[in-house]
Every structure is written in structure tokens, then in C-alpha cells.
mmCIF file of C-alpha atoms in Angstrom:
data_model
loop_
_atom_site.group_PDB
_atom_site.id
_atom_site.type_symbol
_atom_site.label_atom_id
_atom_site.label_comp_id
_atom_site.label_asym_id
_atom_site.label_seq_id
_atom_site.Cartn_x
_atom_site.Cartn_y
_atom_site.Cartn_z
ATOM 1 C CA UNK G 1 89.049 82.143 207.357
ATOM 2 C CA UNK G 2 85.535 81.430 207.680
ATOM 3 C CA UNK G 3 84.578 84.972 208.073
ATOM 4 C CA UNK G 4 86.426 86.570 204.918
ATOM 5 C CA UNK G 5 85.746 83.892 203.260
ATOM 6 C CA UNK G 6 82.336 84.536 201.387
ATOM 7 C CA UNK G 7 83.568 88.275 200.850
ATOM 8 C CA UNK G 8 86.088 86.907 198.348
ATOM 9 C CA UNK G 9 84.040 84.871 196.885
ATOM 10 C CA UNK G 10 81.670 88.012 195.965
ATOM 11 C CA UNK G 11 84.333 89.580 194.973
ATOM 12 C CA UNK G 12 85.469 87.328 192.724
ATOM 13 C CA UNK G 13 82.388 87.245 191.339
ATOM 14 C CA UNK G 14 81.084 90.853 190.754
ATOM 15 C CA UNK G 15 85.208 90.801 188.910
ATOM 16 C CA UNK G 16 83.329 88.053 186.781
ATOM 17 C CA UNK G 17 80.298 89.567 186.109
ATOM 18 C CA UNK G 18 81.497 92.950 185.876
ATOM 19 C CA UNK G 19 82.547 92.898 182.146
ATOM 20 C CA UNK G 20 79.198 91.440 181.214
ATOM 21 C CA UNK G 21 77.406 94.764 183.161
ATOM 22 C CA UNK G 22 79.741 97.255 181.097
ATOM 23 C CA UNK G 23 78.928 96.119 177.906
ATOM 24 C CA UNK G 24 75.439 96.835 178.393
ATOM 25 C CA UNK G 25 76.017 99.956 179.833
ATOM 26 C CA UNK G 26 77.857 100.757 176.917
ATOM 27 C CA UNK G 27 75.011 99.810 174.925
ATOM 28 C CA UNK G 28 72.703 102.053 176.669
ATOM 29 C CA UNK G 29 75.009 104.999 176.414
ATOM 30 C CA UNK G 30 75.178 104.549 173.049
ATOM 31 C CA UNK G 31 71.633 104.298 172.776
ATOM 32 C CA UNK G 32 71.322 107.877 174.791
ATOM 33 C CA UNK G 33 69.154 110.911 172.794
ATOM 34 C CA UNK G 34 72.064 113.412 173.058
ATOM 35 C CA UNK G 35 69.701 115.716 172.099
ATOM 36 C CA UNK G 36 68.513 116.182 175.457
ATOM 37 C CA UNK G 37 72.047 116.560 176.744
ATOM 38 C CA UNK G 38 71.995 119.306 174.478
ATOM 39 C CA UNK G 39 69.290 120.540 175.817
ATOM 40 C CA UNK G 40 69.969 121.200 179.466
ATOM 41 C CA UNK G 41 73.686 122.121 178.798
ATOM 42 C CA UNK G 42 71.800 125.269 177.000
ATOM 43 C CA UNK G 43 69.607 125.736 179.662
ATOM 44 C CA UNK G 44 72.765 125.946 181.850
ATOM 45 C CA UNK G 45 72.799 122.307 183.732
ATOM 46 C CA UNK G 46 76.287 122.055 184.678
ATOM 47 C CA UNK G 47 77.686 118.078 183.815
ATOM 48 C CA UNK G 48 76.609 116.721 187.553
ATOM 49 C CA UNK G 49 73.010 118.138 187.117
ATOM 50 C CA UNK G 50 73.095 116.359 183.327
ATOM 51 C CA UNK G 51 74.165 113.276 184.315
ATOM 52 C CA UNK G 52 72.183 113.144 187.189
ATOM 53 C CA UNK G 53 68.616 114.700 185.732
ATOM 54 C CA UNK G 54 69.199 113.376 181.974
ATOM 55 C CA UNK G 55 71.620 110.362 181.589
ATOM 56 C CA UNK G 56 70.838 108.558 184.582
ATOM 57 C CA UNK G 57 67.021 108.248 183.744
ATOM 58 C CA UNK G 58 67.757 107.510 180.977
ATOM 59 C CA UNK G 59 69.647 104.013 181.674
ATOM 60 C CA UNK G 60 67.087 103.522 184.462
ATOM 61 C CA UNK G 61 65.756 100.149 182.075
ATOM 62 C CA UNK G 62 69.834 99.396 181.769
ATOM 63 C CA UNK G 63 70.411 99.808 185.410
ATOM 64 C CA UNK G 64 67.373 97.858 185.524
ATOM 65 C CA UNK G 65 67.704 94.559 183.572
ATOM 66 C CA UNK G 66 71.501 94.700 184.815
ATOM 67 C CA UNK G 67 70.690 94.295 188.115
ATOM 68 C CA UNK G 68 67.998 91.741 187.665
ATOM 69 C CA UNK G 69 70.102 89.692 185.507
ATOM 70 C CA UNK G 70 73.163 90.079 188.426
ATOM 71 C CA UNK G 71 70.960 89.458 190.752
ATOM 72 C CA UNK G 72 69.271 85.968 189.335
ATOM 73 C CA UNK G 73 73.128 85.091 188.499
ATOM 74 C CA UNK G 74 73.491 85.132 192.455
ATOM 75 C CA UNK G 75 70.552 83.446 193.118
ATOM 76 C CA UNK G 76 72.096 80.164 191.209
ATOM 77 C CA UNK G 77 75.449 80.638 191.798
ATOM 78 C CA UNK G 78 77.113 77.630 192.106
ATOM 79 C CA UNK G 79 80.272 77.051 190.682
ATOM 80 C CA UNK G 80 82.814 79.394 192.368
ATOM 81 C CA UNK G 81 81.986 77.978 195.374
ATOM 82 C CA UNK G 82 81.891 74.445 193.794
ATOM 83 C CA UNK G 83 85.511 74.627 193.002
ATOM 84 C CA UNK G 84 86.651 77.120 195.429
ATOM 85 C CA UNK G 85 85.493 76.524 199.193
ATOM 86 C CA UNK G 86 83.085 73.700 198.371
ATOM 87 C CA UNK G 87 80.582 75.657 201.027
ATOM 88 C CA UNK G 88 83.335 75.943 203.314
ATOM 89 C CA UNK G 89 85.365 76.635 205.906
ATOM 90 C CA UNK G 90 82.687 75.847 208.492
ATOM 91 C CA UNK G 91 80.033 76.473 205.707
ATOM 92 C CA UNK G 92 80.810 79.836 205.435
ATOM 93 C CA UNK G 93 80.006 80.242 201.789
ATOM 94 C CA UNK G 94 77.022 77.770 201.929
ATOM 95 C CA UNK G 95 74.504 79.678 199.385
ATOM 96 C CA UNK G 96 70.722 78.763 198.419
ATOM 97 C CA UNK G 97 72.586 76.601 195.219
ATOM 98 C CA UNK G 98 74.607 75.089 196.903
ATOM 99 C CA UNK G 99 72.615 73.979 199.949
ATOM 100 C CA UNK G 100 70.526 72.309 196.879
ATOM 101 C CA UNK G 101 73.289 70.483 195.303
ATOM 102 C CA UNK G 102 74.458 68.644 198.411
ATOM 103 C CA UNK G 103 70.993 67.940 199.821
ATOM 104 C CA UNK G 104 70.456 66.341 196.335
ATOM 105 C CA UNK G 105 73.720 64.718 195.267
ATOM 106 C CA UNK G 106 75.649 64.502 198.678
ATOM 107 C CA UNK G 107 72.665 63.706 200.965
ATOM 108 C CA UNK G 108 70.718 61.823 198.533
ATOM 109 C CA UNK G 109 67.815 64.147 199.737
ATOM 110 C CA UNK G 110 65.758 64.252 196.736
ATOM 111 C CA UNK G 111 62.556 65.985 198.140
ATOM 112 C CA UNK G 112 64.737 68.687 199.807
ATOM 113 C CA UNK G 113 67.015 69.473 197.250
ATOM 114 C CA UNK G 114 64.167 69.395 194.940
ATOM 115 C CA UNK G 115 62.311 72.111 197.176
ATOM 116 C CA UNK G 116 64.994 73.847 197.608
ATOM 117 C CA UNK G 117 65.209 73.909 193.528
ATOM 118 C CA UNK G 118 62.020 74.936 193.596
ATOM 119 C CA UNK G 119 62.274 77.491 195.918
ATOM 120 C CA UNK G 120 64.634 79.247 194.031
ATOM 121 C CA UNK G 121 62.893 78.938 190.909
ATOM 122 C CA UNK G 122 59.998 80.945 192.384
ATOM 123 C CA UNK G 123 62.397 83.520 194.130
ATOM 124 C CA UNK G 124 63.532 84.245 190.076
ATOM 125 C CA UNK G 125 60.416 84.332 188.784
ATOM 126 C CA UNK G 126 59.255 86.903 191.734
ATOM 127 C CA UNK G 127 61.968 88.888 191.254
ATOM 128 C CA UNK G 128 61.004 89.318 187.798
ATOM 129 C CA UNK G 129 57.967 89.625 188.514
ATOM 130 C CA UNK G 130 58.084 92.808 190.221
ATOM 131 C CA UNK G 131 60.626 94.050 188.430
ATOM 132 C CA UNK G 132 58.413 93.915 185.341
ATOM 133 C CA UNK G 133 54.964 94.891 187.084
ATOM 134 C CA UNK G 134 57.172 98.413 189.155
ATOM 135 C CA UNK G 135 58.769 99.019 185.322
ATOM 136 C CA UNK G 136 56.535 97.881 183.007
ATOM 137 C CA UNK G 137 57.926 100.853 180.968
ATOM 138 C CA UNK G 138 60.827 98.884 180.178
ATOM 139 C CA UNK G 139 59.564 95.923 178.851
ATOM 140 C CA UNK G 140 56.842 97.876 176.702
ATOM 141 C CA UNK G 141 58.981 100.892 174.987
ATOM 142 C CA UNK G 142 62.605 99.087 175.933
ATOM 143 C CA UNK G 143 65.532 101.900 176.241
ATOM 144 C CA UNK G 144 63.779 104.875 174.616
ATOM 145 C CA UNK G 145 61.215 104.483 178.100
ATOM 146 C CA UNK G 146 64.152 107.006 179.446
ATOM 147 C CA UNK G 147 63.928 109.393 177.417
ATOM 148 C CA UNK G 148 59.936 109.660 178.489
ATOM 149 C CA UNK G 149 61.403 109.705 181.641
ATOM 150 C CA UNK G 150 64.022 112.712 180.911
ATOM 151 C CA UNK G 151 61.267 114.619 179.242
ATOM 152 C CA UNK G 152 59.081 114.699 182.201
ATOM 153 C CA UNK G 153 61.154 115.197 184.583
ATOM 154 C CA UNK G 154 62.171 118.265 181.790
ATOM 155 C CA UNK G 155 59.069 119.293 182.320
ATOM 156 C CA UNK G 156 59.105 119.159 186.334
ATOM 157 C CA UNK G 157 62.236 121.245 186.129
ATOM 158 C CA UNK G 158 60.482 124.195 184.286
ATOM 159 C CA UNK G 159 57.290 124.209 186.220
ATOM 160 C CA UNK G 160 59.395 124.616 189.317
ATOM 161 C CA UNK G 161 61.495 127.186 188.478
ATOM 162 C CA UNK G 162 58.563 129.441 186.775
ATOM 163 C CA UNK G 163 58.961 128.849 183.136
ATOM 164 C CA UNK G 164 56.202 126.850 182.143
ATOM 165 C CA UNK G 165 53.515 127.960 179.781
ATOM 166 C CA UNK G 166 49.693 126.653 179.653
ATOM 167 C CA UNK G 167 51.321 124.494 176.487
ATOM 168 C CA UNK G 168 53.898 123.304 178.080
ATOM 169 C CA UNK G 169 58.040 124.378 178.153
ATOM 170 C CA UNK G 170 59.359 126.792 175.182
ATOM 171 C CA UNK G 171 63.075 126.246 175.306
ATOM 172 C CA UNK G 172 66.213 125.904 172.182
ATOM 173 C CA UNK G 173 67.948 123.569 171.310
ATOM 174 C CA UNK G 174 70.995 122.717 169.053
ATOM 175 C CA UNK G 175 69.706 119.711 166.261
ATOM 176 C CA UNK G 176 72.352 117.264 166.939
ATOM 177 C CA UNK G 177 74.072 116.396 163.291
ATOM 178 C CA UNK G 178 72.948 119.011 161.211
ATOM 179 C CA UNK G 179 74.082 122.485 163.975
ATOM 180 C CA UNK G 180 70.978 123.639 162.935
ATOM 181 C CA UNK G 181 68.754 125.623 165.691
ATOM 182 C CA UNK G 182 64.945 123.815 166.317
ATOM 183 C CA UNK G 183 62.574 124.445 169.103
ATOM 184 C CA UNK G 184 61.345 122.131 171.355
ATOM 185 C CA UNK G 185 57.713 122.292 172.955
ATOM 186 C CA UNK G 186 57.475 119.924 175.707
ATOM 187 C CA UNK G 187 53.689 119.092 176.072
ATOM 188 C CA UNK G 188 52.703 117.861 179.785
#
């Protein structure tokens, strides 16, 4: 069926692709500062406001480089439809890629397929692009660039609610490994 047809063909391949994405979310849990978690489960955050306020910035470079790498995977995909469909029924599940390897190689279009080649190429690279220049954060400080993020947005929390200082937030904390009890100062 023309219409369903491209739907399966996603799904098959976000099933594909999916392991790939939870291995480095994993990662980026593992890579988490728990100490923060800590933190706001002290100051009373219940586990939606933590995961939403703490975790989640914090695997905002994960989420990030995930996504861009999903996305250029869909950019050039090429062979699920290759052996599946073959950019049918009725070209249904004609993508970018695949429009490029039968104007080259089925058409003998070589300028076309080239361009659209090209094309692609520069939809990647702009991607990337501006990926890179909106998070630069990422790509300078890599995962710890969340836990910047948690801390100011720490920081935000207090201010609102009345309990910042002129030095910034006065708040306890448990120290991880050791139970010991530290204070943080978060500095604006």
C-alpha cells in the first residue's frame, strides 16, 4: 500500500537505530553528577521536577549529538528501501538517497545524481552546522556542559523562589561516596 508504505519503513528503521541511541544514553546517564540529584531531592524536588530540572539538562549534548547523528542517518538512507520497496509502490518511499542512486545508476544521469549528492552533502554539513554554532557548549566542554546547565538553572530556581543571597545560593548537600555533609555555594 503506497500510503503505509514509507511508515514501515521508518519504523523499521528507528527499530534499527534505536539500540545505537540507548547506548549513548546510557553513556550519558552514567556520566550524570549525582551530586546534583542529591541536591534537589534535599531541597524537596520530587523525581518529575529532578528529572525534568536536573537530568534532562544534563543529557541536553546526548539528546543532542543523538539526534544529529539519527538525523544525518536519514538523510542517506538508502538501503532499507534498496532491498525493501526499491522506492516503491508508486514511489512511495522515494527518499533524497534514493532519488540519487537511480538518477545516477538507473538513469545514467550523472549531473543530477551528482547534484543531488551534493545537495545532500551540504544539507549534513548545515545541519551540523547549526547544531554546533546553537550548542557550541557541547562541542567545547562535551557532557559535563550539563551540569553548567543544571547549575544555572539551580540558580534560577532559588532567585525565584526568594532564597538567593548577594553571593549566590547557600544550600546542603549529601557528598556522594563518602555520606559526608558539604555545602555548596552556587556563584551566579
Amino acid at each position: 500500500n503506497p500510503s503505509t508504505a514509507l511508515y514501515t519503513l521508518i519504523a523499521i528503521e528507528v527499530w534499527r537505530s534505536f539500540g545505537f541511541a540507548m547506548f549513548l544514553f546510557v553513556a550519558g546517564l552514567k556520566a550524570l553528577d549525582h551530586n546534583l540529584t542529591e541536591a534537589a531531592r534535599i531541597d524537596g524536588a520530587n523525581g518529575w521536577q529532578v528529572f525534568w530540572h536536573v537530568t534532562l539538562p544534563q543529557l541536553r549534548p546526548v539528546t543532542l549529538m543523538v539526534s544529529t547523528l539519527i538525523g544525518i542517518g536519514m538523510l542517506k538512507l538508502f538501503d532499507i528501501i534498496y532491498v525493501i520497496t526499491g522506492g516503491g509502490p508508486a514511489n512511495g518511499t522515494q527518499v533524497v538517497s534514493y532519488l540519487a542512486y537511480q538518477e545516477t545508476f538507473r538513469f545514467f544521469n550523472m549531473g543530477r545524481g551528482a547534484a543531488v549528492s551534493f545537495l545532500i552533502s551540504i544539507a549534513i554539513l548545515a545541519a551540523v552546522g547549526v547544531l554546533g554554532l546553537e550548542h557550541h557548549d557541547f562541542f567545547s566542554h562535551g557532557l559535563n556542559a550539563g551540569s553548567h546547565v543544571a547549575m544555572k538553572l539551580f540558580n534560577l530556581r532559588f532567585a525565584l523562589a526568594g532564597l538567593a543571597t548577594e553571593e549566590g545560593v547557600k544550600f546542603r548537600a549529601c557528598h556522594g561516596q563518602a555520606g559526608g555533609v558539604v555545602e555548596i555555594r552556587l556563584v551566579h
